[in-house]
Tab-separated table of N, CA and C in Angstrom:
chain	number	residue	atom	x	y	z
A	53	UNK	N	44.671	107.267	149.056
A	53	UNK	CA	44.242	106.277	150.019
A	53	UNK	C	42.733	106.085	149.916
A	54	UNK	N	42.401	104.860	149.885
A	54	UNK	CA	40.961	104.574	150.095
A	54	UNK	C	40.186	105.147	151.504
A	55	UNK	N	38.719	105.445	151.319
A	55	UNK	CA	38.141	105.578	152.210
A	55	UNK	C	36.625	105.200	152.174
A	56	UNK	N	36.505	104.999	153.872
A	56	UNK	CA	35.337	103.686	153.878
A	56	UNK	C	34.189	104.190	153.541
A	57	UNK	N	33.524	103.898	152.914
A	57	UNK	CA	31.936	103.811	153.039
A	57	UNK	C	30.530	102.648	153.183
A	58	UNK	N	29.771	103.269	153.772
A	58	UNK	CA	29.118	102.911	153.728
A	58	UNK	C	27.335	103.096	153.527
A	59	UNK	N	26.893	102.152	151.930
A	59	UNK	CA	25.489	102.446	151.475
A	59	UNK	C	26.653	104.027	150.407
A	60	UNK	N	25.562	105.113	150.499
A	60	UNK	CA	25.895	106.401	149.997
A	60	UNK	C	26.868	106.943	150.695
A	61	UNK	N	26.783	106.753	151.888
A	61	UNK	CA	27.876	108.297	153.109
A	61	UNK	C	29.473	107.187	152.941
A	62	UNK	N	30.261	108.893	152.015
A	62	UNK	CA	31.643	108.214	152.228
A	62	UNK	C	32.217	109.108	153.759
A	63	UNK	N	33.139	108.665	154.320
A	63	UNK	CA	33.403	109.101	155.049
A	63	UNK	C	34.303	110.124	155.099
A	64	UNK	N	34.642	111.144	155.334
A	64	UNK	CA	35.360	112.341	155.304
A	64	UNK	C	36.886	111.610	155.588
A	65	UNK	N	36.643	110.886	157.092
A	65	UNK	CA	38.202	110.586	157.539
A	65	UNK	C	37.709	109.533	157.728
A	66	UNK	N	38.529	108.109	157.716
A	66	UNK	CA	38.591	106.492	158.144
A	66	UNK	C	38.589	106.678	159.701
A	67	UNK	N	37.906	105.271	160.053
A	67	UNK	CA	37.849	104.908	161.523
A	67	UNK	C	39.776	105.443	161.886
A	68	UNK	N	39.591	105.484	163.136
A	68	UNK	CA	40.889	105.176	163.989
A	68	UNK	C	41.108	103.992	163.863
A	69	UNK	N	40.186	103.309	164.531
A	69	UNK	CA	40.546	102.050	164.301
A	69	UNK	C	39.311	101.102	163.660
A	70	UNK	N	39.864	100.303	163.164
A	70	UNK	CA	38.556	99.028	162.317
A	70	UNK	C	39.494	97.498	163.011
A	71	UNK	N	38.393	96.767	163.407
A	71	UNK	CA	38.777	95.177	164.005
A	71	UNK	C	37.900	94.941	163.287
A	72	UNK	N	38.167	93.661	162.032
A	72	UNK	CA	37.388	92.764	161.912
A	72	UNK	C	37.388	91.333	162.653
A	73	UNK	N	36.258	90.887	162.769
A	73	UNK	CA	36.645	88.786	163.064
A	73	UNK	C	35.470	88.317	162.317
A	74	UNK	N	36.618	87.182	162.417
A	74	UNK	CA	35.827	86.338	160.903
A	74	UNK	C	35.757	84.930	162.418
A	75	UNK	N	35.010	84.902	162.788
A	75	UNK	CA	34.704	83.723	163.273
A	75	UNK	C	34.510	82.304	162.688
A	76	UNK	N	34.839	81.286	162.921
A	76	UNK	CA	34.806	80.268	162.707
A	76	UNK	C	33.393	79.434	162.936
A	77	UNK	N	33.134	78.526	162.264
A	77	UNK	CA	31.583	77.617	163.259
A	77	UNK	C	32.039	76.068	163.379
A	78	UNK	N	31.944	75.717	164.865
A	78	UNK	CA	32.620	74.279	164.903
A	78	UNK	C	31.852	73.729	165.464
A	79	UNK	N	31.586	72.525	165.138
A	79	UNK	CA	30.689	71.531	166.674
A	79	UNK	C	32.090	70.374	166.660
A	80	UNK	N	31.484	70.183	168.273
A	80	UNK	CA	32.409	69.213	169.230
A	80	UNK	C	31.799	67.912	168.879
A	81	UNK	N	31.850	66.917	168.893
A	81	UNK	CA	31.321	65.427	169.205
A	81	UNK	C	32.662	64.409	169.861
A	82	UNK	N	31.963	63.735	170.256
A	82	UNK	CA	32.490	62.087	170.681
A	82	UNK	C	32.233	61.034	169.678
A	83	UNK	N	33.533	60.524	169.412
A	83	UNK	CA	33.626	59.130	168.391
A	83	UNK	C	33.909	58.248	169.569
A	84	UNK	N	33.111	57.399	170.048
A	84	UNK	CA	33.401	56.339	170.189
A	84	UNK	C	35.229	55.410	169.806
A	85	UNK	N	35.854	55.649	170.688
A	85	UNK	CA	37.299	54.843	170.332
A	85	UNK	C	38.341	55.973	170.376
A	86	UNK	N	37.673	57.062	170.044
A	86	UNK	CA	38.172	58.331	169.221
A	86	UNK	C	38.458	59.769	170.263
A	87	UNK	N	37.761	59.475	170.822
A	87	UNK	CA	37.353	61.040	171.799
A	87	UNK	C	36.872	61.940	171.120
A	88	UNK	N	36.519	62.932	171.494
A	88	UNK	CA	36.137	64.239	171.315
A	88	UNK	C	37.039	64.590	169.499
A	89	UNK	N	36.145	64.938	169.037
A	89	UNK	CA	36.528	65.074	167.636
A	89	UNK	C	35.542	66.928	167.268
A	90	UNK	N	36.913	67.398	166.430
A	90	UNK	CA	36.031	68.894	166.227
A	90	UNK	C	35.661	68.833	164.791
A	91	UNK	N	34.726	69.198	164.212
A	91	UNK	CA	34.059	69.225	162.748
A	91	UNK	C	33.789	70.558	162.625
A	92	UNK	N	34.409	71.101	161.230
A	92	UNK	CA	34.692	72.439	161.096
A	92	UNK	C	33.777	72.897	159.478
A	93	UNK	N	32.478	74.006	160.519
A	93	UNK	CA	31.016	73.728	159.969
A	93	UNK	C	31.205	74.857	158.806
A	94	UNK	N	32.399	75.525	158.306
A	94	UNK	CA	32.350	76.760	157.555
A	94	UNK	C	32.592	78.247	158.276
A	95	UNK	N	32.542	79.149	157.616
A	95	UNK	CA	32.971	80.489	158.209
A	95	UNK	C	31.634	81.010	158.661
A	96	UNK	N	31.709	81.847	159.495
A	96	UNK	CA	30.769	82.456	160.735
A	96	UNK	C	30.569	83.755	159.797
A	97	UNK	N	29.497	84.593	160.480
A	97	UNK	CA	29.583	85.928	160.564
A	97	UNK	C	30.578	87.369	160.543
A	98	UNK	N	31.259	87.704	159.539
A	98	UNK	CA	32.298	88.551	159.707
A	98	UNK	C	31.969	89.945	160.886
A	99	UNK	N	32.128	90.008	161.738
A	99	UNK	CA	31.844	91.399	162.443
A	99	UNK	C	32.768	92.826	161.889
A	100	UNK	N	32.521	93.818	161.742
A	100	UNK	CA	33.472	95.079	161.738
A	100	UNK	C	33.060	95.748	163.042
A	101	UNK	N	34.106	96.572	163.237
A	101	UNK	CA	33.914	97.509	164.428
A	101	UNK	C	34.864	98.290	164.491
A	102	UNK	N	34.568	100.031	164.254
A	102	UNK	CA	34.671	100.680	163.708
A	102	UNK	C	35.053	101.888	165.227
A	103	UNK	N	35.823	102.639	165.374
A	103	UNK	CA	35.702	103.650	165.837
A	103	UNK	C	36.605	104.867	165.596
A	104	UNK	N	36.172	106.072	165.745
A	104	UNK	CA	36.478	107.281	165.293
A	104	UNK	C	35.913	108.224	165.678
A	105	UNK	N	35.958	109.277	165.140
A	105	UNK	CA	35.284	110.280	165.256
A	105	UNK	C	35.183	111.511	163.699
A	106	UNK	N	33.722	111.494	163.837
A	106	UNK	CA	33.618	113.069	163.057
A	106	UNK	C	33.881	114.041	163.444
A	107	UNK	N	34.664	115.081	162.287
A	107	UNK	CA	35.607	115.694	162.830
A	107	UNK	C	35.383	117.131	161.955
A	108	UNK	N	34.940	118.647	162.257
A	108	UNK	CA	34.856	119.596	161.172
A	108	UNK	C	35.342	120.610	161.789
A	109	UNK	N	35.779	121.617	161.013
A	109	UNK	CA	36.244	122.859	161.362
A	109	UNK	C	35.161	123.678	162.491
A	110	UNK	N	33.739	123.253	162.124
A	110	UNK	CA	32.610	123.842	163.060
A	110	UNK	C	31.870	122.865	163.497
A	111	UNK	N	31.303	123.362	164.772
A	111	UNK	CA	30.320	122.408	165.432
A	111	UNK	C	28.924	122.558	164.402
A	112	UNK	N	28.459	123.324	163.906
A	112	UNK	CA	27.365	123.496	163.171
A	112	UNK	C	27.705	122.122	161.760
A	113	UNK	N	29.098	121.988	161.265
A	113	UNK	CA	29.206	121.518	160.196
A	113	UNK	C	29.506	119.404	160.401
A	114	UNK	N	30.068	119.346	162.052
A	114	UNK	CA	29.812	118.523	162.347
A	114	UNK	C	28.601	117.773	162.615
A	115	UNK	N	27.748	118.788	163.179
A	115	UNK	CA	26.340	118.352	163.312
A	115	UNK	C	25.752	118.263	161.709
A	116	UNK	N	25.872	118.872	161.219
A	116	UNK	CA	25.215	118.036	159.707
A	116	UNK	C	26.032	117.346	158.730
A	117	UNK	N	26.969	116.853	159.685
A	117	UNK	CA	27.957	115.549	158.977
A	117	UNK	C	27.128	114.425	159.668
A	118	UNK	N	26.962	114.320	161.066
A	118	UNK	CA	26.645	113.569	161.446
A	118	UNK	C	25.026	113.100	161.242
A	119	UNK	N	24.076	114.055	160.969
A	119	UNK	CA	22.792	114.061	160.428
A	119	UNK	C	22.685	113.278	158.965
A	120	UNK	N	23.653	113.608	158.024
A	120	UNK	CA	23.726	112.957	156.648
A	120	UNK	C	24.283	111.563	157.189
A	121	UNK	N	25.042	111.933	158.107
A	121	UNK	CA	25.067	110.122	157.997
A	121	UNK	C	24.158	109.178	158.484
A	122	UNK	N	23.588	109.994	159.675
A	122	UNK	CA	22.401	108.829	160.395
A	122	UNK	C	21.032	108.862	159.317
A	123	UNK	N	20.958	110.211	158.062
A	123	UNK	CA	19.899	109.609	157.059
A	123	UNK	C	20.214	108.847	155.884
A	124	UNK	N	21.756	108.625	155.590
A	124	UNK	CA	22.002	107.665	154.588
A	124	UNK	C	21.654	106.372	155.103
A	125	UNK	N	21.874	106.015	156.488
A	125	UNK	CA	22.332	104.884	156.869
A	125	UNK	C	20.840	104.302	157.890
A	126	UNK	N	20.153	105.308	158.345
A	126	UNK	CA	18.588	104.654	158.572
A	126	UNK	C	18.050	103.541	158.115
A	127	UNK	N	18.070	103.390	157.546
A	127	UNK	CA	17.338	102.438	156.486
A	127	UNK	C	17.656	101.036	156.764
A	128	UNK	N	17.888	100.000	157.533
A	128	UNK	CA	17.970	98.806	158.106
A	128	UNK	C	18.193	97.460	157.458
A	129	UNK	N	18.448	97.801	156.082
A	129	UNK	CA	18.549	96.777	154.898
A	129	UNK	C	19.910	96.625	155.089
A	130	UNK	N	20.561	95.962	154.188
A	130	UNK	CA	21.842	95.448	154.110
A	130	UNK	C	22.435	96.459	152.861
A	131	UNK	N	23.690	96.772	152.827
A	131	UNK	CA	24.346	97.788	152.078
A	131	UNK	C	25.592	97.489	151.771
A	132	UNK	N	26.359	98.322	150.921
A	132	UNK	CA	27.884	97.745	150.720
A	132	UNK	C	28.549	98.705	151.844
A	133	UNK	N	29.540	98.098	152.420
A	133	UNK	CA	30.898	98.416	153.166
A	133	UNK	C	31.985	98.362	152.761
A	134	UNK	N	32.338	99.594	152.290
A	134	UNK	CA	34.164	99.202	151.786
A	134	UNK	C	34.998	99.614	152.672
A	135	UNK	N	35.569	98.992	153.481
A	135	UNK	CA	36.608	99.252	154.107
A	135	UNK	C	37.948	99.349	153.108
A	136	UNK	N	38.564	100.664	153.949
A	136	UNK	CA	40.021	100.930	153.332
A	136	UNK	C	41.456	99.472	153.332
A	137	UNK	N	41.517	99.313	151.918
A	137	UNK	CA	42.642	98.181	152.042
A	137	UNK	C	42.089	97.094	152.514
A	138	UNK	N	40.683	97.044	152.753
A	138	UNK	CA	40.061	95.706	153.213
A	138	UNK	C	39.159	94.934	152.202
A	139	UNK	N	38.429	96.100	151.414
A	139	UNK	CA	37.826	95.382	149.970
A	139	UNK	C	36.456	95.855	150.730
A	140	UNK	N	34.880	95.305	150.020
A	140	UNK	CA	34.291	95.496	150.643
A	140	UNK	C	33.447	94.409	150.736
A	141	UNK	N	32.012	94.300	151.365
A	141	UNK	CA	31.224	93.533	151.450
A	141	UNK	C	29.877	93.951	151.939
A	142	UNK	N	28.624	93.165	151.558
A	142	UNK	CA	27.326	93.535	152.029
A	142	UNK	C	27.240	93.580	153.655
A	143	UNK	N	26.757	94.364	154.170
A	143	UNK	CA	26.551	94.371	155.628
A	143	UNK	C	25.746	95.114	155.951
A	144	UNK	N	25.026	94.287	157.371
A	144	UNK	CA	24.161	95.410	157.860
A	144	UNK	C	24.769	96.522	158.881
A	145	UNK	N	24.015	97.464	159.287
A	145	UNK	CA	24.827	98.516	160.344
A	145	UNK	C	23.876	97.953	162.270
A	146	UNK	N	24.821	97.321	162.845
A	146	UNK	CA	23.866	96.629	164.030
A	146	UNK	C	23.896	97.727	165.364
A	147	UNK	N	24.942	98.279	165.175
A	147	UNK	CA	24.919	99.514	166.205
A	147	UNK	C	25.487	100.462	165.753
A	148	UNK	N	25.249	101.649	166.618
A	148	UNK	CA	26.130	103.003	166.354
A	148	UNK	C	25.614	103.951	167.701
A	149	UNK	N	27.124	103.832	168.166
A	149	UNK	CA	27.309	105.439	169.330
A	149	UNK	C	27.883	106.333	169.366
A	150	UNK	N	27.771	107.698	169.302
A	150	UNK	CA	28.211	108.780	169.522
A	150	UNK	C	27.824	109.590	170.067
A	151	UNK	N	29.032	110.319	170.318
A	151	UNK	CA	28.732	111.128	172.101
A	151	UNK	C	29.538	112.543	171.384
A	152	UNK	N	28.789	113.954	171.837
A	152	UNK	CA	29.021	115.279	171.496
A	152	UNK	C	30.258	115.080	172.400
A	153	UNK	N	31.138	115.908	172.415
A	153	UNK	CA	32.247	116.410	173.522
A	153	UNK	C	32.687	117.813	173.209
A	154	UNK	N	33.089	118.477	173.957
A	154	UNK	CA	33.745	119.721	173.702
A	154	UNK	C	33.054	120.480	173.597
A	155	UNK	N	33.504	121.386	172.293
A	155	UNK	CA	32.686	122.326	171.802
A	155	UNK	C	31.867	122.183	170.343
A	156	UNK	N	31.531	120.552	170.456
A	156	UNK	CA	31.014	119.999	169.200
A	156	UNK	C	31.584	119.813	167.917
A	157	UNK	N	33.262	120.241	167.676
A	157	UNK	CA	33.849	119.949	165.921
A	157	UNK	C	34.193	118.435	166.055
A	158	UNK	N	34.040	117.743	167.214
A	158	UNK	CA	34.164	116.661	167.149
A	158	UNK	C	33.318	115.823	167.733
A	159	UNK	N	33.345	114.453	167.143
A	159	UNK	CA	32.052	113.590	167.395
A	159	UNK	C	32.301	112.256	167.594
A	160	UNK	N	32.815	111.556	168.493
A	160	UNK	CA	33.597	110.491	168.474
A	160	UNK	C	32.242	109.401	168.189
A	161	UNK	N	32.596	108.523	168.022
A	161	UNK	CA	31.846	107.217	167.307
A	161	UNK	C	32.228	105.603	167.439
A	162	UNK	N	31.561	104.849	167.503
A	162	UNK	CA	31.500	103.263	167.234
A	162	UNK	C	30.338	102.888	166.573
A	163	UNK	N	30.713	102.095	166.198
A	163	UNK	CA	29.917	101.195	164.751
A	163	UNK	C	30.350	99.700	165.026
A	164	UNK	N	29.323	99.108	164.643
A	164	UNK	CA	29.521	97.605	164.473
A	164	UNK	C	28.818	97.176	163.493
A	165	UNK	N	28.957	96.555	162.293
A	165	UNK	CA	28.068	95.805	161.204
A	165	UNK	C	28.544	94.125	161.453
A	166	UNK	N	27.370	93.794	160.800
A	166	UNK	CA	27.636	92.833	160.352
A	166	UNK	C	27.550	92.378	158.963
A	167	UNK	N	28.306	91.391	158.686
A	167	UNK	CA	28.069	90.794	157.333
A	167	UNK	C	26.644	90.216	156.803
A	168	UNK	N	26.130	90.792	155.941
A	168	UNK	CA	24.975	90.393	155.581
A	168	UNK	C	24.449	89.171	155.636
A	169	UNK	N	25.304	87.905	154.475
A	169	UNK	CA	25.186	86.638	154.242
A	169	UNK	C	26.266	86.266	153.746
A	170	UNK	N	26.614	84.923	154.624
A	170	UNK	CA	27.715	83.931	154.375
A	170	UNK	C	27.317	82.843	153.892
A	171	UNK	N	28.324	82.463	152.314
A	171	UNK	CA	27.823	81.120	151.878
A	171	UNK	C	29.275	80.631	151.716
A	172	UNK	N	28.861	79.111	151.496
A	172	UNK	CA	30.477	78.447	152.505
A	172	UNK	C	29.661	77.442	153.048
C-alpha cells in the first residue's frame, strides 16, 4: 500500500482520514432576455485535509517523530504531496494541529495544504 508524503517526511501510518475538494470558480451574470446565466471560470484550489495521528511504541519516539516532521516540513515553500491512491501534487502545508494526549505514544493531528498552482 502506498503511503503519503510529504516534501522528505514519509509517513509511518496514512491519515485516518484525507478529504480532498476540488472547488469549482464560477461567476453569475445577467443576459438581458436571458436571466441570470453561470460562466464556468476553470478549477479552483484543490484543498487536502488530513487527520490522524502519530503513533510509536514510546512517548520519547513519538516525540521525535513528530520533531522530524515539523523540521522536514518548516520550510514554507511549496513541496510534493503524494497521497495514497490519490497520485500526488505540489502543495503548500497551510496548517497543522496537534495535541499530546495520554501518555504521549500518541499524537493526534490535522493538516490542511493547499495546492500550489492551478492552470486551467
Amino acid at each position: 500500500m502506498e503511503t503519503m508524503q510529504f516534501k522528505n517526511f514519509i509517513f509511518p501510518h496514512n491519515p485516518a482520514s484525507i478529504t480532498v475538494e476540488r472547488p469549482g470558480r464560477h461567476a453569475v451574470f445577467f443576459r438581458p432576455g436571458h436571466g441570470e446565466v453561470v460562466q464556468a471560470l476553470g478549477p479552483g484550489v484543490k484543498q487536502v485535509r488530513c487527520t490522524g495521528s502519530f503513533l510509536t511504541p514510546t512517548p520519547a519516539q513519538t516525540a521525535a517523530l513528530v520533531a522530524e516532521f515539523e523540521e522536514k516540513t518548516a520550510d514554507s515553500t511549496p513541496g510534493i504531496l503524494l497521497l495514497p491512491g490519490l497520485g500526488g501534487m505540489e502543495a503548500v502545508l497551510t496548517e497543522l494541529r496537534w495535541e499530546a494526549v495520554g501518555e504521549g505514544r500518541e499524537v493526534p493531528y490535522t493538516m490542511r495544504f493547499l495546492q500550489a498552482e492551478v492552470t486551467g
